Amino acid sequence: MTSKIVPVIMAGGKGTRLWPLSRATAPKQFIRFLGPTTLYQKTLERVSDSNRYEAPIILTNEDFRFLAAEQARELDIDLSGIILEPIARNTAPAVAAAAAMVRANFGDDAIMQVLASDHEIDAGSDYFGAIDTALEAAKSGKLVTFGIEPTEPATGFGYIEAGEELPSGARTVARFVEKPAQDKAEEMLAAGNYTWNSGMFMFPVAVLIRELEKYAPEVFEFAEQAVLKDESDLELDFTRLDKETFAQCPDISIDYAVMEKTSEAAVVPSAFTWSDLGSWDAIWKDGEQDGSGNVVSGDATLLDTRNSLVISRDMHVAMQGLDGMAVIASEDAVYVGKLEDSQNVSNIVKVLKGAKETKALAEEHPTSYRPWGGYTSIIKGERFQAKRIFVKPGKKLSLQKHHHRAEHWIIVKGTAEVTVDEDVKQLTENQSIYIPLGAVHRLYNPGKIMLELIEVQTGSYLGEDDIIRIVDDFGRG
């Protein structure tokens, strides 16, 4: 039993609307767009008050497990656990699995708050006032959703029509409305009793489970079994849901499964600033604009340019005589388009995915993150490729070998301790070492600053699956 709120953060989405920075292998919740922290980290910070919240539970997938853990560690925020979904099954099965875990760990009386990890929120007095109202409503047995008071007749969000006021200050839910046409959005904005559907919730766990069992019994049955099944895999702080069992959950959202059917739904109309940051236009609106209305991150020179967004990674962008444009330059791709059309970036991604030559460009980010640091692909050709590898202080890669490639390492920053078979050497800047094909080797950063090196691979096969791990600190086979 706990008197605090148990936060459940949904961090498994793979967005494409913010391509080329956000891709399947590095989605927007883990990307630093305009500031030093990611959207996921900002979400963690909003639930970091130990007087109000228990340590959060993270729902994500296998690909992002180390990103989620490491970005929490960077903020020195403890987690109650990380649940790994083996396959995507929409929000109802995910919420149901979290509810089963919360009940098992915190009791039937627990209150859980479900948050998206990729929303930008001004967490001031209006925000925490809404949290307090939702908590009182949840304590009275209501399944609470947060409705954002609209600032414009947006067509990209669902809406909630509010009914009568409850003693808690929340209101009953009259109905949910799908994403509307422009004229309907204008009518709802004028009516004044409609809010945007934020996708955030406050649930009394016992009531949520009761309503799941009533309206979506298969969702909760298989989600709970996937959590509690004896074969559930515990690895470090990760809980893997049983794949075969979880796959039997219907693919359905929590809105459709429960919220649109239950008589216990309530909404808290909320005045805090909120954005799902689902387009480059939203990023521009959220950013700090200069005197010409431009938002710039990275190296750029702008001349006679207004109301535009420029984000640059590892290159200099020059713009002249443009208005209302988005220019997003990642390490390996550049997007240029009108801000007003930025909701349609996913159409470009579909085209890229449809061609063999560009499929990887649409899905794979040039920088891959690992629990020890990560690497960025620099160049790849027939029988060779070069990467920039970065290793965090005190971290080491697995003791491993390769069947098909040899490697050359050149240290450019920091200190490296390198094991090659029985030989252990310490290397510093401008020193290099050769790793023969088949040699058992390991890389370790014993220093206090980031270790950076250039790795040149040569061989007949250069795929990441040509790694035989012998010893690994992170439980990978």
PDB file of N, CA, C and O in Angstrom, residues 402-467:
ATOM      1  N   HIS A 402      35.066 -11.381 -33.132  1.00  0.00           N
ATOM      2  CA  HIS A 402      34.360 -11.340 -34.413  1.00  0.00           C
ATOM      3  C   HIS A 402      34.919 -12.422 -35.330  1.00  0.00           C
ATOM      4  O   HIS A 402      36.130 -12.653 -35.375  1.00  0.00           O
ATOM      5  N   HIS A 403      34.030 -13.053 -36.074  1.00  0.00           N
ATOM      6  CA  HIS A 403      34.453 -14.096 -37.010  1.00  0.00           C
ATOM      7  C   HIS A 403      34.847 -13.542 -38.377  1.00  0.00           C
ATOM      8  O   HIS A 403      35.601 -14.188 -39.117  1.00  0.00           O
ATOM      9  N   HIS A 404      34.338 -12.350 -38.735  1.00  0.00           N
ATOM     10  CA  HIS A 404      34.471 -11.902 -40.121  1.00  0.00           C
ATOM     11  C   HIS A 404      35.173 -10.568 -40.294  1.00  0.00           C
ATOM     12  O   HIS A 404      35.332 -10.111 -41.425  1.00  0.00           O
ATOM     13  N   ARG A 405      35.575  -9.919 -39.233  1.00  0.00           N
ATOM     14  CA  ARG A 405      36.192  -8.602 -39.396  1.00  0.00           C
ATOM     15  C   ARG A 405      37.333  -8.383 -38.419  1.00  0.00           C
ATOM     16  O   ARG A 405      37.352  -8.920 -37.300  1.00  0.00           O
ATOM     17  N   ALA A 406      38.267  -7.564 -38.876  1.00  0.00           N
ATOM     18  CA  ALA A 406      39.318  -7.032 -38.012  1.00  0.00           C
ATOM     19  C   ALA A 406      39.009  -5.559 -37.756  1.00  0.00           C
ATOM     20  O   ALA A 406      38.215  -4.938 -38.477  1.00  0.00           O
ATOM     21  N   GLU A 407      39.655  -4.978 -36.726  1.00  0.00           N
ATOM     22  CA  GLU A 407      39.357  -3.593 -36.367  1.00  0.00           C
ATOM     23  C   GLU A 407      40.637  -2.834 -36.047  1.00  0.00           C
ATOM     24  O   GLU A 407      41.596  -3.403 -35.486  1.00  0.00           O
ATOM     25  N   HIS A 408      40.628  -1.557 -36.405  1.00  0.00           N
ATOM     26  CA  HIS A 408      41.710  -0.640 -36.059  1.00  0.00           C
ATOM     27  C   HIS A 408      41.105   0.472 -35.201  1.00  0.00           C
ATOM     28  O   HIS A 408      40.130   1.115 -35.616  1.00  0.00           O
ATOM     29  N   TRP A 409      41.675   0.717 -34.020  1.00  0.00           N
ATOM     30  CA  TRP A 409      41.157   1.747 -33.117  1.00  0.00           C
ATOM     31  C   TRP A 409      42.165   2.881 -32.992  1.00  0.00           C
ATOM     32  O   TRP A 409      43.347   2.644 -32.700  1.00  0.00           O
ATOM     33  N   ILE A 410      41.703   4.116 -33.178  1.00  0.00           N
ATOM     34  CA  ILE A 410      42.552   5.302 -33.012  1.00  0.00           C
ATOM     35  C   ILE A 410      41.913   6.183 -31.933  1.00  0.00           C
ATOM     36  O   ILE A 410      40.781   6.637 -32.086  1.00  0.00           O
ATOM     37  N   ILE A 411      42.615   6.410 -30.840  1.00  0.00           N
ATOM     38  CA  ILE A 411      42.087   7.187 -29.718  1.00  0.00           C
ATOM     39  C   ILE A 411      42.200   8.676 -30.058  1.00  0.00           C
ATOM     40  O   ILE A 411      43.284   9.159 -30.386  1.00  0.00           O
ATOM     41  N   VAL A 412      41.069   9.395 -29.961  1.00  0.00           N
ATOM     42  CA  VAL A 412      41.092  10.829 -30.250  1.00  0.00           C
ATOM     43  C   VAL A 412      40.819  11.675 -29.006  1.00  0.00           C
ATOM     44  O   VAL A 412      41.098  12.877 -28.999  1.00  0.00           O
ATOM     45  N   LYS A 413      40.273  11.067 -27.951  1.00  0.00           N
ATOM     46  CA  LYS A 413      40.008  11.805 -26.721  1.00  0.00           C
ATOM     47  C   LYS A 413      39.897  10.840 -25.557  1.00  0.00           C
ATOM     48  O   LYS A 413      39.270   9.791 -25.667  1.00  0.00           O
ATOM     49  N   GLY A 414      40.545  11.179 -24.435  1.00  0.00           N
ATOM     50  CA  GLY A 414      40.430  10.358 -23.241  1.00  0.00           C
ATOM     51  C   GLY A 414      41.451   9.242 -23.190  1.00  0.00           C
ATOM     52  O   GLY A 414      42.438   9.224 -23.948  1.00  0.00           O
ATOM     53  N   THR A 415      41.177   8.300 -22.298  1.00  0.00           N
ATOM     54  CA  THR A 415      42.084   7.175 -22.066  1.00  0.00           C
ATOM     55  C   THR A 415      41.333   5.866 -22.249  1.00  0.00           C
ATOM     56  O   THR A 415      40.193   5.733 -21.799  1.00  0.00           O
ATOM     57  N   ALA A 416      41.974   4.918 -22.911  1.00  0.00           N
ATOM     58  CA  ALA A 416      41.359   3.614 -23.160  1.00  0.00           C
ATOM     59  C   ALA A 416      42.222   2.506 -22.580  1.00  0.00           C
ATOM     60  O   ALA A 416      43.450   2.521 -22.734  1.00  0.00           O
ATOM     61  N   GLU A 417      41.562   1.569 -21.911  1.00  0.00           N
ATOM     62  CA  GLU A 417      42.236   0.324 -21.528  1.00  0.00           C
ATOM     63  C   GLU A 417      41.743  -0.755 -22.480  1.00  0.00           C
ATOM     64  O   GLU A 417      40.549  -1.047 -22.546  1.00  0.00           O
ATOM     65  N   VAL A 418      42.652  -1.321 -23.247  1.00  0.00           N
ATOM     66  CA  VAL A 418      42.291  -2.253 -24.312  1.00  0.00           C
ATOM     67  C   VAL A 418      42.853  -3.635 -24.007  1.00  0.00           C
ATOM     68  O   VAL A 418      44.056  -3.789 -23.747  1.00  0.00           O
ATOM     69  N   THR A 419      41.966  -4.632 -24.037  1.00  0.00           N
ATOM     70  CA  THR A 419      42.374  -6.030 -23.874  1.00  0.00           C
ATOM     71  C   THR A 419      42.316  -6.707 -25.235  1.00  0.00           C
ATOM     72  O   THR A 419      41.295  -6.643 -25.923  1.00  0.00           O
ATOM     73  N   VAL A 420      43.444  -7.349 -25.642  1.00  0.00           N
ATOM     74  CA  VAL A 420      43.489  -8.154 -26.854  1.00  0.00           C
ATOM     75  C   VAL A 420      44.105  -9.494 -26.477  1.00  0.00           C
ATOM     76  O   VAL A 420      45.306  -9.578 -26.178  1.00  0.00           O
ATOM     77  N   ASP A 421      43.237 -10.516 -26.455  1.00  0.00           N
ATOM     78  CA  ASP A 421      43.633 -11.831 -25.953  1.00  0.00           C
ATOM     79  C   ASP A 421      44.220 -11.687 -24.541  1.00  0.00           C
ATOM     80  O   ASP A 421      43.529 -11.211 -23.652  1.00  0.00           O
ATOM     81  N   GLU A 422      45.474 -12.025 -24.324  1.00  0.00           N
ATOM     82  CA  GLU A 422      46.044 -11.953 -22.976  1.00  0.00           C
ATOM     83  C   GLU A 422      46.736 -10.627 -22.694  1.00  0.00           C
ATOM     84  O   GLU A 422      47.216 -10.388 -21.579  1.00  0.00           O
ATOM     85  N   ASP A 423      46.781  -9.746 -23.662  1.00  0.00           N
ATOM     86  CA  ASP A 423      47.526  -8.487 -23.548  1.00  0.00           C
ATOM     87  C   ASP A 423      46.591  -7.342 -23.161  1.00  0.00           C
ATOM     88  O   ASP A 423      45.545  -7.164 -23.782  1.00  0.00           O
ATOM     89  N   VAL A 424      46.964  -6.551 -22.147  1.00  0.00           N
ATOM     90  CA  VAL A 424      46.181  -5.402 -21.717  1.00  0.00           C
ATOM     91  C   VAL A 424      47.052  -4.153 -21.822  1.00  0.00           C
ATOM     92  O   VAL A 424      48.148  -4.103 -21.258  1.00  0.00           O
ATOM     93  N   LYS A 425      46.575  -3.149 -22.572  1.00  0.00           N
ATOM     94  CA  LYS A 425      47.341  -1.918 -22.781  1.00  0.00           C
ATOM     95  C   LYS A 425      46.478  -0.706 -22.454  1.00  0.00           C
ATOM     96  O   LYS A 425      45.262  -0.742 -22.567  1.00  0.00           O
ATOM     97  N   GLN A 426      47.165   0.381 -22.060  1.00  0.00           N
ATOM     98  CA  GLN A 426      46.486   1.652 -21.851  1.00  0.00           C
ATOM     99  C   GLN A 426      46.933   2.623 -22.943  1.00  0.00           C
ATOM    100  O   GLN A 426      48.138   2.835 -23.143  1.00  0.00           O
ATOM    101  N   LEU A 427      45.937   3.183 -23.633  1.00  0.00           N
ATOM    102  CA  LEU A 427      46.217   4.071 -24.753  1.00  0.00           C
ATOM    103  C   LEU A 427      45.625   5.455 -24.479  1.00  0.00           C
ATOM    104  O   LEU A 427      44.580   5.582 -23.845  1.00  0.00           O
ATOM    105  N   THR A 428      46.306   6.488 -24.979  1.00  0.00           N
ATOM    106  CA  THR A 428      45.820   7.859 -24.855  1.00  0.00           C
ATOM    107  C   THR A 428      45.717   8.485 -26.242  1.00  0.00           C
ATOM    108  O   THR A 428      45.949   7.817 -27.253  1.00  0.00           O
ATOM    109  N   GLU A 429      45.390   9.775 -26.286  1.00  0.00           N
ATOM    110  CA  GLU A 429      45.181  10.468 -27.557  1.00  0.00           C
ATOM    111  C   GLU A 429      46.316  10.234 -28.552  1.00  0.00           C
ATOM    112  O   GLU A 429      47.483  10.222 -28.180  1.00  0.00           O
ATOM    113  N   ASN A 430      45.911  10.028 -29.820  1.00  0.00           N
ATOM    114  CA  ASN A 430      46.826   9.846 -30.956  1.00  0.00           C
ATOM    115  C   ASN A 430      47.499   8.482 -30.992  1.00  0.00           C
ATOM    116  O   ASN A 430      48.309   8.231 -31.886  1.00  0.00           O
ATOM    117  N   GLN A 431      47.164   7.603 -30.054  1.00  0.00           N
ATOM    118  CA  GLN A 431      47.693   6.246 -30.113  1.00  0.00           C
ATOM    119  C   GLN A 431      46.654   5.320 -30.745  1.00  0.00           C
ATOM    120  O   GLN A 431      45.452   5.608 -30.748  1.00  0.00           O
ATOM    121  N   SER A 432      47.115   4.202 -31.296  1.00  0.00           N
ATOM    122  CA  SER A 432      46.216   3.289 -31.997  1.00  0.00           C
ATOM    123  C   SER A 432      46.579   1.849 -31.702  1.00  0.00           C
ATOM    124  O   SER A 432      47.665   1.557 -31.179  1.00  0.00           O
ATOM    125  N   ILE A 433      45.649   0.941 -32.064  1.00  0.00           N
ATOM    126  CA  ILE A 433      45.878  -0.480 -31.845  1.00  0.00           C
ATOM    127  C   ILE A 433      45.097  -1.265 -32.894  1.00  0.00           C
ATOM    128  O   ILE A 433      44.067  -0.806 -33.400  1.00  0.00           O
ATOM    129  N   TYR A 434      45.596  -2.437 -33.236  1.00  0.00           N
ATOM    130  CA  TYR A 434      44.976  -3.314 -34.221  1.00  0.00           C
ATOM    131  C   TYR A 434      44.378  -4.519 -33.514  1.00  0.00           C
ATOM    132  O   TYR A 434      45.027  -5.149 -32.670  1.00  0.00           O
ATOM    133  N   ILE A 435      43.111  -4.845 -33.855  1.00  0.00           N
ATOM    134  CA  ILE A 435      42.421  -6.013 -33.290  1.00  0.00           C
ATOM    135  C   ILE A 435      42.278  -7.048 -34.407  1.00  0.00           C
ATOM    136  O   ILE A 435      41.444  -6.884 -35.311  1.00  0.00           O
ATOM    137  N   PRO A 436      43.085  -8.109 -34.418  1.00  0.00           N
ATOM    138  CA  PRO A 436      43.009  -9.083 -35.505  1.00  0.00           C
ATOM    139  C   PRO A 436      41.668  -9.816 -35.525  1.00  0.00           C
ATOM    140  O   PRO A 436      40.989  -9.931 -34.502  1.00  0.00           O
ATOM    141  N   LEU A 437      41.293 -10.320 -36.665  1.00  0.00           N
ATOM    142  CA  LEU A 437      40.102 -11.136 -36.813  1.00  0.00           C
ATOM    143  C   LEU A 437      40.174 -12.308 -35.839  1.00  0.00           C
ATOM    144  O   LEU A 437      41.196 -13.003 -35.759  1.00  0.00           O
ATOM    145  N   GLY A 438      39.107 -12.537 -35.077  1.00  0.00           N
ATOM    146  CA  GLY A 438      39.046 -13.664 -34.159  1.00  0.00           C
ATOM    147  C   GLY A 438      39.648 -13.409 -32.798  1.00  0.00           C
ATOM    148  O   GLY A 438      39.495 -14.244 -31.890  1.00  0.00           O
ATOM    149  N   ALA A 439      40.321 -12.284 -32.600  1.00  0.00           N
ATOM    150  CA  ALA A 439      40.942 -12.007 -31.302  1.00  0.00           C
ATOM    151  C   ALA A 439      39.874 -11.663 -30.260  1.00  0.00           C
ATOM    152  O   ALA A 439      38.925 -10.926 -30.545  1.00  0.00           O
ATOM    153  N   VAL A 440      40.039 -12.153 -29.056  1.00  0.00           N
ATOM    154  CA  VAL A 440      39.153 -11.802 -27.950  1.00  0.00           C
ATOM    155  C   VAL A 440      39.594 -10.440 -27.416  1.00  0.00           C
ATOM    156  O   VAL A 440      40.745 -10.255 -27.038  1.00  0.00           O
ATOM    157  N   HIS A 441      38.653  -9.483 -27.375  1.00  0.00           N
ATOM    158  CA  HIS A 441      39.061  -8.122 -27.038  1.00  0.00           C
ATOM    159  C   HIS A 441      38.000  -7.406 -26.223  1.00  0.00           C
ATOM    160  O   HIS A 441      36.826  -7.811 -26.183  1.00  0.00           O
ATOM    161  N   ARG A 442      38.443  -6.319 -25.603  1.00  0.00           N
ATOM    162  CA  ARG A 442      37.530  -5.519 -24.782  1.00  0.00           C
ATOM    163  C   ARG A 442      38.039  -4.088 -24.701  1.00  0.00           C
ATOM    164  O   ARG A 442      39.255  -3.852 -24.699  1.00  0.00           O
ATOM    165  N   LEU A 443      37.098  -3.136 -24.615  1.00  0.00           N
ATOM    166  CA  LEU A 443      37.420  -1.717 -24.499  1.00  0.00           C
ATOM    167  C   LEU A 443      36.831  -1.190 -23.200  1.00  0.00           C
ATOM    168  O   LEU A 443      35.655  -1.428 -22.902  1.00  0.00           O
ATOM    169  N   TYR A 444      37.648  -0.443 -22.438  1.00  0.00           N
ATOM    170  CA  TYR A 444      37.231   0.074 -21.138  1.00  0.00           C
ATOM    171  C   TYR A 444      37.707   1.507 -20.994  1.00  0.00           C
ATOM    172  O   TYR A 444      38.827   1.845 -21.404  1.00  0.00           O
ATOM    173  N   ASN A 445      36.845   2.360 -20.432  1.00  0.00           N
ATOM    174  CA  ASN A 445      37.211   3.748 -20.156  1.00  0.00           C
ATOM    175  C   ASN A 445      37.488   3.901 -18.661  1.00  0.00           C
ATOM    176  O   ASN A 445      36.549   4.027 -17.867  1.00  0.00           O
ATOM    177  N   PRO A 446      38.752   3.909 -18.250  1.00  0.00           N
ATOM    178  CA  PRO A 446      39.076   4.033 -16.826  1.00  0.00           C
ATOM    179  C   PRO A 446      39.125   5.488 -16.353  1.00  0.00           C
ATOM    180  O   PRO A 446      39.340   5.751 -15.171  1.00  0.00           O
ATOM    181  N   GLY A 447      38.929   6.432 -17.281  1.00  0.00           N
ATOM    182  CA  GLY A 447      39.108   7.841 -16.957  1.00  0.00           C
ATOM    183  C   GLY A 447      37.858   8.516 -16.439  1.00  0.00           C
ATOM    184  O   GLY A 447      36.821   7.882 -16.194  1.00  0.00           O
ATOM    185  N   LYS A 448      37.937   9.841 -16.312  1.00  0.00           N
ATOM    186  CA  LYS A 448      36.838  10.645 -15.786  1.00  0.00           C
ATOM    187  C   LYS A 448      36.155  11.482 -16.869  1.00  0.00           C
ATOM    188  O   LYS A 448      35.234  12.238 -16.582  1.00  0.00           O
ATOM    189  N   ILE A 449      36.615  11.390 -18.115  1.00  0.00           N
ATOM    190  CA  ILE A 449      35.980  12.091 -19.223  1.00  0.00           C
ATOM    191  C   ILE A 449      35.580  11.065 -20.282  1.00  0.00           C
ATOM    192  O   ILE A 449      36.034   9.910 -20.264  1.00  0.00           O
ATOM    193  N   MET A 450      34.733  11.507 -21.205  1.00  0.00           N
ATOM    194  CA  MET A 450      34.277  10.621 -22.276  1.00  0.00           C
ATOM    195  C   MET A 450      35.466  10.154 -23.117  1.00  0.00           C
ATOM    196  O   MET A 450      36.322  10.954 -23.497  1.00  0.00           O
ATOM    197  N   LEU A 451      35.513   8.865 -23.387  1.00  0.00           N
ATOM    198  CA  LEU A 451      36.500   8.302 -24.305  1.00  0.00           C
ATOM    199  C   LEU A 451      35.925   8.317 -25.709  1.00  0.00           C
ATOM    200  O   LEU A 451      34.801   7.864 -25.933  1.00  0.00           O
ATOM    201  N   GLU A 452      36.671   8.855 -26.669  1.00  0.00           N
ATOM    202  CA  GLU A 452      36.251   8.853 -28.061  1.00  0.00           C
ATOM    203  C   GLU A 452      37.342   8.241 -28.920  1.00  0.00           C
ATOM    204  O   GLU A 452      38.527   8.516 -28.722  1.00  0.00           O
ATOM    205  N   LEU A 453      36.951   7.414 -29.869  1.00  0.00           N
ATOM    206  CA  LEU A 453      37.912   6.814 -30.785  1.00  0.00           C
ATOM    207  C   LEU A 453      37.275   6.609 -32.140  1.00  0.00           C
ATOM    208  O   LEU A 453      36.047   6.583 -32.276  1.00  0.00           O
ATOM    209  N   ILE A 454      38.109   6.497 -33.152  1.00  0.00           N
ATOM    210  CA  ILE A 454      37.668   6.145 -34.495  1.00  0.00           C
ATOM    211  C   ILE A 454      37.985   4.677 -34.712  1.00  0.00           C
ATOM    212  O   ILE A 454      39.119   4.242 -34.504  1.00  0.00           O
ATOM    213  N   GLU A 455      36.954   3.927 -35.105  1.00  0.00           N
ATOM    214  CA  GLU A 455      37.116   2.502 -35.379  1.00  0.00           C
ATOM    215  C   GLU A 455      36.974   2.270 -36.876  1.00  0.00           C
ATOM    216  O   GLU A 455      35.985   2.700 -37.478  1.00  0.00           O
ATOM    217  N   VAL A 456      37.954   1.633 -37.472  1.00  0.00           N
ATOM    218  CA  VAL A 456      37.885   1.242 -38.880  1.00  0.00           C
ATOM    219  C   VAL A 456      37.782  -0.278 -38.937  1.00  0.00           C
ATOM    220  O   VAL A 456      38.673  -0.980 -38.451  1.00  0.00           O
ATOM    221  N   GLN A 457      36.683  -0.768 -39.499  1.00  0.00           N
ATOM    222  CA  GLN A 457      36.462  -2.206 -39.623  1.00  0.00           C
ATOM    223  C   GLN A 457      36.770  -2.649 -41.052  1.00  0.00           C
ATOM    224  O   GLN A 457      36.404  -1.963 -42.008  1.00  0.00           O
ATOM    225  N   THR A 458      37.416  -3.785 -41.184  1.00  0.00           N
ATOM    226  CA  THR A 458      37.663  -4.372 -42.504  1.00  0.00           C
ATOM    227  C   THR A 458      37.344  -5.857 -42.446  1.00  0.00           C
ATOM    228  O   THR A 458      37.640  -6.527 -41.463  1.00  0.00           O
ATOM    229  N   GLY A 459      36.712  -6.358 -43.515  1.00  0.00           N
ATOM    230  CA  GLY A 459      36.399  -7.777 -43.525  1.00  0.00           C
ATOM    231  C   GLY A 459      35.295  -8.109 -44.494  1.00  0.00           C
ATOM    232  O   GLY A 459      34.748  -7.245 -45.189  1.00  0.00           O
ATOM    233  N   SER A 460      34.921  -9.376 -44.518  1.00  0.00           N
ATOM    234  CA  SER A 460      33.941  -9.860 -45.481  1.00  0.00           C
ATOM    235  C   SER A 460      32.507  -9.595 -45.049  1.00  0.00           C
ATOM    236  O   SER A 460      31.601  -9.558 -45.877  1.00  0.00           O
ATOM    237  N   TYR A 461      32.293  -9.407 -43.739  1.00  0.00           N
ATOM    238  CA  TYR A 461      30.956  -9.128 -43.225  1.00  0.00           C
ATOM    239  C   TYR A 461      31.085  -8.182 -42.046  1.00  0.00           C
ATOM    240  O   TYR A 461      31.865  -8.426 -41.119  1.00  0.00           O
ATOM    241  N   LEU A 462      30.297  -7.075 -42.060  1.00  0.00           N
ATOM    242  CA  LEU A 462      30.484  -6.025 -41.068  1.00  0.00           C
ATOM    243  C   LEU A 462      29.224  -5.781 -40.236  1.00  0.00           C
ATOM    244  O   LEU A 462      29.128  -4.757 -39.553  1.00  0.00           O
ATOM    245  N   GLY A 463      28.282  -6.694 -40.247  1.00  0.00           N
ATOM    246  CA  GLY A 463      27.037  -6.519 -39.507  1.00  0.00           C
ATOM    247  C   GLY A 463      27.239  -6.558 -38.005  1.00  0.00           C
ATOM    248  O   GLY A 463      28.187  -7.182 -37.497  1.00  0.00           O
ATOM    249  N   GLU A 464      26.314  -5.902 -37.274  1.00  0.00           N
ATOM    250  CA  GLU A 464      26.406  -5.863 -35.812  1.00  0.00           C
ATOM    251  C   GLU A 464      26.168  -7.231 -35.181  1.00  0.00           C
ATOM    252  O   GLU A 464      26.505  -7.443 -34.016  1.00  0.00           O
ATOM    253  N   ASP A 465      25.573  -8.167 -35.935  1.00  0.00           N
ATOM    254  CA  ASP A 465      25.342  -9.486 -35.363  1.00  0.00           C
ATOM    255  C   ASP A 465      26.569 -10.381 -35.414  1.00  0.00           C
ATOM    256  O   ASP A 465      26.531 -11.518 -34.935  1.00  0.00           O
ATOM    257  N   ASP A 466      27.684  -9.877 -35.968  1.00  0.00           N
ATOM    258  CA  ASP A 466      28.941 -10.629 -35.913  1.00  0.00           C
ATOM    259  C   ASP A 466      29.684 -10.280 -34.622  1.00  0.00           C
ATOM    260  O   ASP A 466      30.806  -9.784 -34.638  1.00  0.00           O
ATOM    261  N   ILE A 467      29.009 -10.489 -33.506  1.00  0.00           N
ATOM    262  CA  ILE A 467      29.612 -10.256 -32.190  1.00  0.00           C
ATOM    263  C   ILE A 467      29.344 -11.481 -31.325  1.00  0.00           C
ATOM    264  O   ILE A 467      28.192 -11.851 -31.083  1.00  0.00           O
TER     265      ILE A 467
END
